Amino acid sequence: MPRTPEPDEDDLATTPPPPPVFHVEQALLGALLLEPHRLSEITGIGASSFSTAAHAALFGAIGSMPAPDPVEHATDASWLHEVLTVARRQARGLSPTYVHALVQVCKWPQHAAAYARIVEAEHARCRLAAAAHRLLHTAHDVSLPHRVTSVLAEAAAVAGVVDDVAARFPPHAGSLPRTPAPPTSAPHDAEAVDEELLLLATATAYPASVEQMRWLTADDFTDPLHADLWQCLSALTRRGVPVDPVTVLWEAQQRGVLGTRTPRELLGLLADSVGSPEHWGERVLQRSVLATAHRVGRRIESFTDDPATTPYQLVVGSRRALADLSAVRARWQHATAPPAPAKKPTPTRASAAARAGPPTTKPPAARIGR
């Protein structure tokens, strides 16, 4: 049973402490309240870069007002009150006490630019985390009519965020993230297993299609045995030997990939074909695109969840993760591209119609009557 706190017990101890960037934001705002002219040194951040609504409102208010005269500002607090009045329009809970506390907490206003750079780095992490979360959500949203198209659009959005972060924090050598990869175990999907079996059976019945389906690889299958059997089919078609359930069974035995299936079971599975190999192949590849998007989203999310990951490492690690998705996306686009229109045959010189020219024979001589 959950523990019931005592009436006089202070439950504030259960509130997690604010992250380090919260204190950096306080130092930056305090520096700008003390020396407003330092706002000209701040680049790369805006009100949305701050972690709380109160901090965002204060930064926006400071930027919307002209800086006071430094000499007058040292002895007159009217500019601070004006900032508070403007900021309260966005954050009504702000108080004069908190504004003065920010002024007191900042001991080094000359470090304002360094504080802003830290805020910018943390905001980049939050942006990338949000983009990765949207990619994960889209990969699992079964209500979307075109899931792969939506997933690839979100992946492009993630890549856009990564490029923007890279422009602000260019990666350098030795900036690989040290965050361990999250587990990639996937639940058993009976529908995926059935579709892979139908693909293998129809490809065995129509082996000519296998050579045209190079956009499908063994890594796209969810069952290791199915991946091995696809490699067997591909090897047989490349060698140009007859393909049927018996030859596939023999190839699987030669490769040692029969697994727990008995020969009779395997022959039965390969003989039950329905539909076309291309249809089932696209279904298998579609699942592979979605599964890869899930893994990429989880990987990038693990980078952003690790506070020790620097912006440079976020860029390098995210780009490497996205490369896996780019590879399967290229194969998906190749598989689903409409067939190219057949080119009209170019007439050769021999088949071209002869051009009309002058007669090569003389007209018959006129007959002279007797």
Short mmCIF file of C-alpha atoms in Angstrom, two decimals:
data_model
loop_
_atom_site.label_atom_id
_atom_site.label_comp_id
_atom_site.label_asym_id
_atom_site.label_seq_id
_atom_site.Cartn_x
_atom_site.Cartn_y
_atom_site.Cartn_z
CA MET A 1 0.00 0.00 0.00
CA PRO A 2 1.24 3.54 -0.66
CA ARG A 3 2.54 5.32 2.39
CA THR A 4 0.39 8.19 3.68
CA PRO A 5 2.49 11.16 4.80
CA GLU A 6 1.95 12.60 8.24
CA PRO A 7 0.11 15.94 8.44
CA ASP A 8 3.20 17.78 9.64
CA GLU A 9 5.56 16.01 7.24
CA ASP A 10 7.29 18.15 4.63
CA ASP A 11 6.65 16.51 1.26
CA LEU A 12 8.89 19.00 -0.55
CA ALA A 13 11.77 16.59 -0.01
CA THR A 14 10.22 14.32 -2.63
CA THR A 15 10.39 17.06 -5.28
CA PRO A 16 13.39 16.45 -7.54
CA PRO A 17 15.95 19.25 -7.56
CA PRO A 18 16.10 21.44 -10.66
CA PRO A 19 18.65 20.45 -13.32
CA PRO A 20 21.97 22.32 -13.59
CA VAL A 21 20.74 24.38 -16.54
CA PHE A 22 18.10 25.96 -14.28
CA HIS A 23 20.88 27.56 -12.24
CA VAL A 24 22.68 28.61 -15.43
CA GLU A 25 19.50 30.34 -16.60
CA GLN A 26 19.27 32.14 -13.27
CA ALA A 27 22.87 33.31 -13.60
CA LEU A 28 22.28 34.53 -17.17
CA LEU A 29 19.11 36.43 -16.26
CA GLY A 30 20.81 37.91 -13.22
CA ALA A 31 23.69 39.09 -15.39
CA LEU A 32 21.32 40.74 -17.86
CA LEU A 33 19.33 42.39 -15.06
CA LEU A 34 22.50 43.73 -13.55
CA GLU A 35 24.13 44.82 -16.82
CA PRO A 36 21.46 44.98 -19.55
CA HIS A 37 23.96 46.13 -22.20
CA ARG A 38 25.39 42.59 -22.23
CA LEU A 39 22.32 41.45 -24.15
CA SER A 40 24.19 42.51 -27.31
CA GLU A 41 26.73 39.76 -26.56
CA ILE A 42 24.04 37.05 -26.49
CA THR A 43 23.38 35.07 -29.68
CA GLY A 44 21.80 31.75 -30.51
CA ILE A 45 19.00 31.74 -27.93
CA GLY A 46 15.51 33.14 -27.54
CA ALA A 47 12.74 33.04 -24.99
CA SER A 48 11.86 29.47 -26.05
CA SER A 49 15.36 28.31 -25.11
CA PHE A 50 14.59 28.52 -21.37
CA SER A 51 13.30 25.65 -19.29
CA THR A 52 10.58 27.53 -17.37
CA ALA A 53 7.86 29.95 -18.37
CA ALA A 54 9.07 32.50 -15.81
CA HIS A 55 12.61 32.54 -17.20
CA ALA A 56 11.31 32.72 -20.77
CA ALA A 57 9.08 35.67 -19.88
CA LEU A 58 11.91 37.55 -18.19
CA PHE A 59 14.29 37.05 -21.11
CA GLY A 60 11.63 38.17 -23.55
CA ALA A 61 10.90 41.26 -21.47
CA ILE A 62 14.59 42.18 -21.24
CA GLY A 63 14.95 41.89 -25.01
CA SER A 64 11.84 43.97 -25.72
CA MET A 65 13.01 47.03 -23.76
CA PRO A 66 15.84 49.43 -24.50
CA ALA A 67 18.78 49.12 -22.15
CA PRO A 68 18.96 51.84 -19.48
CA ASP A 69 21.90 54.14 -18.90
CA PRO A 70 24.48 52.09 -16.93
CA VAL A 71 25.19 54.88 -14.45
CA GLU A 72 21.51 55.51 -13.71
CA HIS A 73 20.76 51.81 -13.59
CA ALA A 74 23.30 51.32 -10.82
CA THR A 75 21.25 53.51 -8.47
CA ASP A 76 17.71 53.34 -9.90
CA ALA A 77 15.59 50.16 -9.94
CA SER A 78 12.83 51.56 -12.15
CA TRP A 79 14.05 49.58 -15.21
CA LEU A 80 13.83 46.35 -13.18
CA HIS A 81 10.24 47.15 -12.26
CA GLU A 82 9.39 47.81 -15.90
CA VAL A 83 10.90 44.46 -16.88
CA LEU A 84 8.85 42.73 -14.20
CA THR A 85 5.67 44.43 -15.39
CA VAL A 86 6.21 43.27 -18.97
CA ALA A 87 7.24 39.75 -17.94
CA ARG A 88 4.14 39.33 -15.77
CA ARG A 89 2.00 39.48 -18.90
CA GLN A 90 3.37 36.05 -19.78
CA ALA A 91 4.10 34.69 -16.28
CA ARG A 92 1.72 36.13 -13.70
CA GLY A 93 3.43 34.32 -10.85
CA LEU A 94 6.64 36.35 -11.10
CA SER A 95 7.37 38.46 -8.04
CA PRO A 96 9.76 41.32 -7.26
CA THR A 97 11.41 39.01 -4.73
CA TYR A 98 12.42 36.53 -7.44
CA VAL A 99 13.76 39.27 -9.71
CA HIS A 100 15.94 40.64 -6.92
CA ALA A 101 17.04 37.10 -6.06
CA LEU A 102 18.27 36.68 -9.64
CA VAL A 103 20.28 39.85 -9.30
CA GLN A 104 21.81 38.60 -6.07
CA VAL A 105 22.63 35.13 -7.38
CA CYS A 106 24.81 36.35 -10.25
CA LYS A 107 28.33 37.17 -9.12
CA TRP A 108 29.96 37.26 -12.56
CA PRO A 109 27.82 39.25 -15.05
CA GLN A 110 30.79 39.40 -17.41
CA HIS A 111 30.23 35.65 -18.02
CA ALA A 112 26.81 36.21 -19.57
CA ALA A 113 27.89 35.00 -23.03
CA ALA A 114 29.23 31.76 -21.57
CA TYR A 115 25.99 31.20 -19.68
CA ALA A 116 24.01 31.78 -22.89
CA ARG A 117 26.11 29.18 -24.71
CA ILE A 118 25.23 26.61 -22.05
CA VAL A 119 21.53 27.44 -22.33
CA GLU A 120 21.80 27.09 -26.11
CA ALA A 121 23.42 23.66 -25.77
CA GLU A 122 20.73 22.40 -23.42
CA HIS A 123 17.98 23.75 -25.67
CA ALA A 124 19.54 21.85 -28.58
CA ARG A 125 19.33 18.66 -26.52
CA CYS A 126 15.65 19.31 -25.76
CA ARG A 127 14.83 20.00 -29.41
CA LEU A 128 16.47 16.78 -30.53
CA ALA A 129 14.76 14.80 -27.78
CA ALA A 130 11.36 16.17 -28.87
CA ALA A 131 12.06 15.30 -32.52
CA ALA A 132 13.10 11.75 -31.58
CA HIS A 133 9.96 11.36 -29.48
CA ARG A 134 7.78 12.39 -32.43
CA LEU A 135 9.58 9.86 -34.63
CA LEU A 136 8.92 7.09 -32.11
CA HIS A 137 5.28 8.06 -31.74
CA THR A 138 4.76 8.10 -35.51
CA ALA A 139 6.43 4.71 -35.95
CA HIS A 140 3.83 3.18 -33.60
CA ASP A 141 0.76 5.11 -34.76
CA VAL A 142 -1.34 2.48 -36.53
CA SER A 143 -4.06 5.04 -37.32
CA LEU A 144 -1.97 6.76 -39.98
CA PRO A 145 -3.06 5.92 -43.53
CA HIS A 146 0.50 6.08 -44.90
CA ARG A 147 2.74 5.12 -42.00
CA VAL A 148 6.00 4.82 -43.91
CA THR A 149 5.55 8.21 -45.57
CA SER A 150 4.79 9.82 -42.21
CA VAL A 151 7.72 8.11 -40.52
CA LEU A 152 10.15 9.21 -43.23
CA ALA A 153 8.85 12.77 -42.93
CA GLU A 154 9.53 12.74 -39.19
CA ALA A 155 12.98 11.26 -39.82
CA ALA A 156 13.69 14.15 -42.17
CA ALA A 157 12.60 16.53 -39.41
CA VAL A 158 15.04 14.86 -36.99
CA ALA A 159 17.81 15.22 -39.57
CA GLY A 160 16.93 18.90 -39.92
CA VAL A 161 17.31 19.44 -36.17
CA VAL A 162 20.64 17.59 -36.22
CA ASP A 163 21.88 19.79 -39.06
CA ASP A 164 20.84 22.91 -37.17
CA VAL A 165 22.64 21.75 -34.03
CA ALA A 166 25.71 20.91 -36.11
CA ALA A 167 25.71 24.43 -37.53
CA ARG A 168 25.77 25.84 -34.01
CA PHE A 169 28.08 23.19 -32.52
CA PRO A 170 30.27 21.79 -35.33
CA PRO A 171 31.38 18.23 -34.46
CA HIS A 172 35.07 17.46 -34.13
CA ALA A 173 37.26 14.39 -34.11
CA GLY A 174 36.83 12.06 -31.16
CA SER A 175 33.28 13.20 -30.38
CA LEU A 176 31.56 9.81 -30.45
CA PRO A 177 28.97 9.41 -27.67
CA ARG A 178 29.70 6.90 -24.94
CA THR A 179 26.05 6.17 -24.16
CA PRO A 180 25.32 2.41 -24.37
CA ALA A 181 22.75 1.39 -26.96
CA PRO A 182 19.27 0.61 -25.58
CA PRO A 183 17.99 -2.98 -25.82
CA THR A 184 16.48 -3.80 -29.21
CA SER A 185 14.40 -6.85 -28.37
CA ALA A 186 11.09 -6.77 -30.27
CA PRO A 187 7.90 -8.60 -29.28
CA HIS A 188 6.79 -11.58 -31.36
CA ASP A 189 4.58 -10.47 -34.25
CA ALA A 190 2.46 -13.30 -35.60
CA GLU A 191 1.30 -11.25 -38.58
CA ALA A 192 4.89 -10.49 -39.59
CA VAL A 193 5.81 -14.17 -39.34
CA ASP A 194 2.88 -15.17 -41.56
CA GLU A 195 3.74 -12.58 -44.19
CA GLU A 196 7.37 -13.67 -44.28
CA LEU A 197 6.32 -17.28 -44.79
CA LEU A 198 4.00 -16.25 -47.63
CA LEU A 199 6.86 -14.34 -49.23
CA LEU A 200 9.16 -17.37 -49.07
CA ALA A 201 6.50 -19.65 -50.51
CA THR A 202 5.55 -17.35 -53.39
CA ALA A 203 9.21 -16.59 -54.15
CA THR A 204 9.85 -20.34 -54.35
CA ALA A 205 6.93 -20.68 -56.75
CA TYR A 206 8.01 -17.67 -58.84
CA PRO A 207 11.82 -17.52 -58.48
CA ALA A 208 12.22 -15.11 -61.41
CA SER A 209 10.92 -12.35 -59.12
CA VAL A 210 13.71 -12.85 -56.57
CA GLU A 211 16.34 -11.45 -58.91
CA GLN A 212 14.24 -8.26 -59.29
CA MET A 213 13.82 -7.85 -55.51
CA ARG A 214 17.34 -6.86 -54.56
CA TRP A 215 15.80 -4.09 -52.47
CA LEU A 216 14.94 -6.76 -49.87
CA THR A 217 17.69 -8.08 -47.59
CA ALA A 218 17.91 -10.71 -44.89
CA ASP A 219 18.04 -7.96 -42.24
CA ASP A 220 14.45 -7.03 -43.08
CA PHE A 221 13.06 -10.28 -41.67
CA THR A 222 11.92 -10.65 -38.08
CA ASP A 223 12.61 -14.42 -37.90
CA PRO A 224 16.26 -15.54 -38.31
CA LEU A 225 15.20 -18.76 -40.08
CA HIS A 226 13.20 -16.77 -42.61
CA ALA A 227 16.20 -14.52 -43.23
CA ASP A 228 18.38 -17.59 -43.85
CA LEU A 229 15.84 -19.10 -46.25
CA TRP A 230 15.68 -15.83 -48.20
CA GLN A 231 19.44 -15.99 -48.59
CA CYS A 232 19.10 -19.56 -49.83
CA LEU A 233 16.57 -18.48 -52.45
CA SER A 234 18.76 -15.58 -53.54
CA ALA A 235 21.80 -17.84 -53.86
CA LEU A 236 19.92 -20.38 -55.97
CA THR A 237 18.60 -17.73 -58.37
CA ARG A 238 22.04 -16.13 -58.73
CA ARG A 239 23.52 -19.51 -59.68
CA GLY A 240 20.73 -20.10 -62.18
CA VAL A 241 19.78 -23.54 -60.83
CA PRO A 242 16.17 -24.80 -60.65
CA VAL A 243 14.24 -23.48 -57.64
CA ASP A 244 11.53 -25.44 -55.85
CA PRO A 245 10.88 -26.49 -52.24
CA VAL A 246 13.24 -29.47 -52.59
CA THR A 247 16.22 -27.46 -53.87
CA VAL A 248 15.64 -24.78 -51.23
CA LEU A 249 15.57 -27.50 -48.56
CA TRP A 250 18.87 -28.88 -49.81
CA GLU A 251 20.47 -25.43 -49.93
CA ALA A 252 19.32 -24.79 -46.35
CA GLN A 253 20.88 -28.07 -45.24
CA GLN A 254 24.16 -27.21 -46.97
CA ARG A 255 24.23 -23.88 -45.17
CA GLY A 256 23.26 -25.45 -41.83
CA VAL A 257 20.24 -23.19 -41.32
CA LEU A 258 17.41 -25.67 -40.97
CA GLY A 259 17.05 -24.81 -37.30
CA THR A 260 14.34 -26.69 -35.42
CA ARG A 261 12.18 -27.23 -38.52
CA THR A 262 11.95 -30.76 -39.85
CA PRO A 263 12.42 -31.26 -43.61
CA ARG A 264 8.76 -32.18 -44.01
CA GLU A 265 7.65 -29.01 -42.17
CA LEU A 266 9.87 -26.86 -44.33
CA LEU A 267 8.61 -28.44 -47.54
CA GLY A 268 5.05 -27.78 -46.43
CA LEU A 269 5.74 -24.14 -45.64
CA LEU A 270 7.41 -23.48 -48.98
CA ALA A 271 4.61 -25.09 -50.96
CA ASP A 272 1.80 -22.85 -49.63
CA SER A 273 2.00 -19.81 -51.95
CA VAL A 274 -0.62 -17.06 -52.24
CA GLY A 275 -0.32 -13.79 -54.16
CA SER A 276 2.88 -12.39 -55.59
CA PRO A 277 6.42 -12.15 -54.13
CA GLU A 278 6.54 -8.40 -54.75
CA HIS A 279 3.44 -7.78 -52.62
CA TRP A 280 4.70 -9.75 -49.64
CA GLY A 281 8.18 -8.36 -50.10
CA GLU A 282 6.89 -4.81 -49.81
CA ARG A 283 5.01 -5.78 -46.65
CA VAL A 284 8.19 -7.19 -45.12
CA LEU A 285 10.18 -4.12 -46.14
CA GLN A 286 7.52 -1.79 -44.72
CA ARG A 287 7.83 -3.44 -41.33
CA SER A 288 11.58 -3.13 -41.59
CA VAL A 289 11.32 0.63 -42.22
CA LEU A 290 9.08 1.10 -39.18
CA ALA A 291 11.26 -1.11 -36.98
CA THR A 292 14.39 0.76 -38.06
CA ALA A 293 12.72 4.09 -37.32
CA HIS A 294 11.86 2.80 -33.85
CA ARG A 295 15.47 1.76 -33.20
CA VAL A 296 16.81 5.08 -34.48
CA GLY A 297 14.38 7.04 -32.32
CA ARG A 298 15.32 5.01 -29.24
CA ARG A 299 19.02 5.46 -29.97
CA ILE A 300 18.79 9.23 -30.33
CA GLU A 301 16.56 9.41 -27.27
CA SER A 302 19.22 7.55 -25.27
CA PHE A 303 21.77 10.17 -26.33
CA THR A 304 19.56 13.05 -25.25
CA ASP A 305 18.68 11.36 -21.94
CA ASP A 306 22.38 11.10 -21.02
CA PRO A 307 23.42 14.42 -19.45
CA ALA A 308 27.07 13.60 -20.16
CA THR A 309 26.49 13.70 -23.94
CA THR A 310 27.81 16.94 -25.41
CA PRO A 311 26.18 18.72 -28.36
CA TYR A 312 29.06 17.56 -30.55
CA GLN A 313 28.42 13.96 -29.55
CA LEU A 314 24.69 14.39 -30.14
CA VAL A 315 25.41 15.40 -33.73
CA VAL A 316 27.80 12.53 -34.50
CA GLY A 317 25.74 9.86 -32.75
CA SER A 318 22.45 10.99 -34.28
CA ARG A 319 23.88 11.11 -37.78
CA ARG A 320 25.21 7.59 -37.46
CA ALA A 321 21.84 6.38 -36.24
CA LEU A 322 20.01 8.13 -39.06
CA ALA A 323 22.33 6.53 -41.62
CA ASP A 324 20.72 3.15 -40.90
CA LEU A 325 17.30 4.60 -41.65
CA SER A 326 18.56 6.32 -44.79
CA ALA A 327 19.74 2.97 -46.17
CA VAL A 328 16.41 1.21 -45.69
CA ARG A 329 14.56 4.29 -46.96
CA ALA A 330 16.52 4.14 -50.22
CA ARG A 331 15.54 0.49 -50.67
CA TRP A 332 11.89 1.30 -49.91
CA GLN A 333 11.84 4.05 -52.51
CA HIS A 334 13.38 1.68 -55.05
CA ALA A 335 10.80 -1.01 -54.27
CA THR A 336 7.78 1.29 -54.51
CA ALA A 337 8.91 3.48 -57.42
CA PRO A 338 6.63 3.23 -60.46
CA PRO A 339 8.15 1.34 -63.36
CA ALA A 340 10.00 3.47 -65.84
CA PRO A 341 8.20 3.92 -69.16
CA ALA A 342 9.53 1.75 -71.93
CA LYS A 343 11.75 3.61 -74.34
CA LYS A 344 10.76 3.67 -77.98
CA PRO A 345 13.22 1.78 -80.16
CA THR A 346 15.53 4.08 -82.08
CA PRO A 347 15.39 3.32 -85.80
CA THR A 348 18.70 2.10 -87.19
CA ARG A 349 20.24 3.25 -90.44
CA ALA A 350 19.33 -0.04 -92.12
CA SER A 351 15.67 0.14 -91.14
CA ALA A 352 15.23 3.81 -91.94
CA ALA A 353 13.13 4.60 -94.98
CA ALA A 354 15.16 5.41 -98.08
CA ARG A 355 15.05 9.04 -99.08
CA ALA A 356 13.68 9.92 -102.49
CA GLY A 357 16.41 10.80 -104.99
CA PRO A 358 16.88 11.45 -108.69
CA PRO A 359 16.12 8.57 -111.06
CA THR A 360 19.06 6.33 -111.80
CA THR A 361 17.76 5.03 -115.16
CA LYS A 362 17.31 6.88 -118.41
CA PRO A 363 13.82 7.33 -119.74
CA PRO A 364 12.99 5.02 -122.63
CA ALA A 365 13.82 6.38 -126.06
CA ALA A 366 10.92 7.63 -128.04
CA ARG A 367 9.77 5.20 -130.72
CA ILE A 368 9.85 6.55 -134.26
CA GLY A 369 6.99 5.52 -136.27
CA ARG A 370 7.46 3.85 -139.64
#
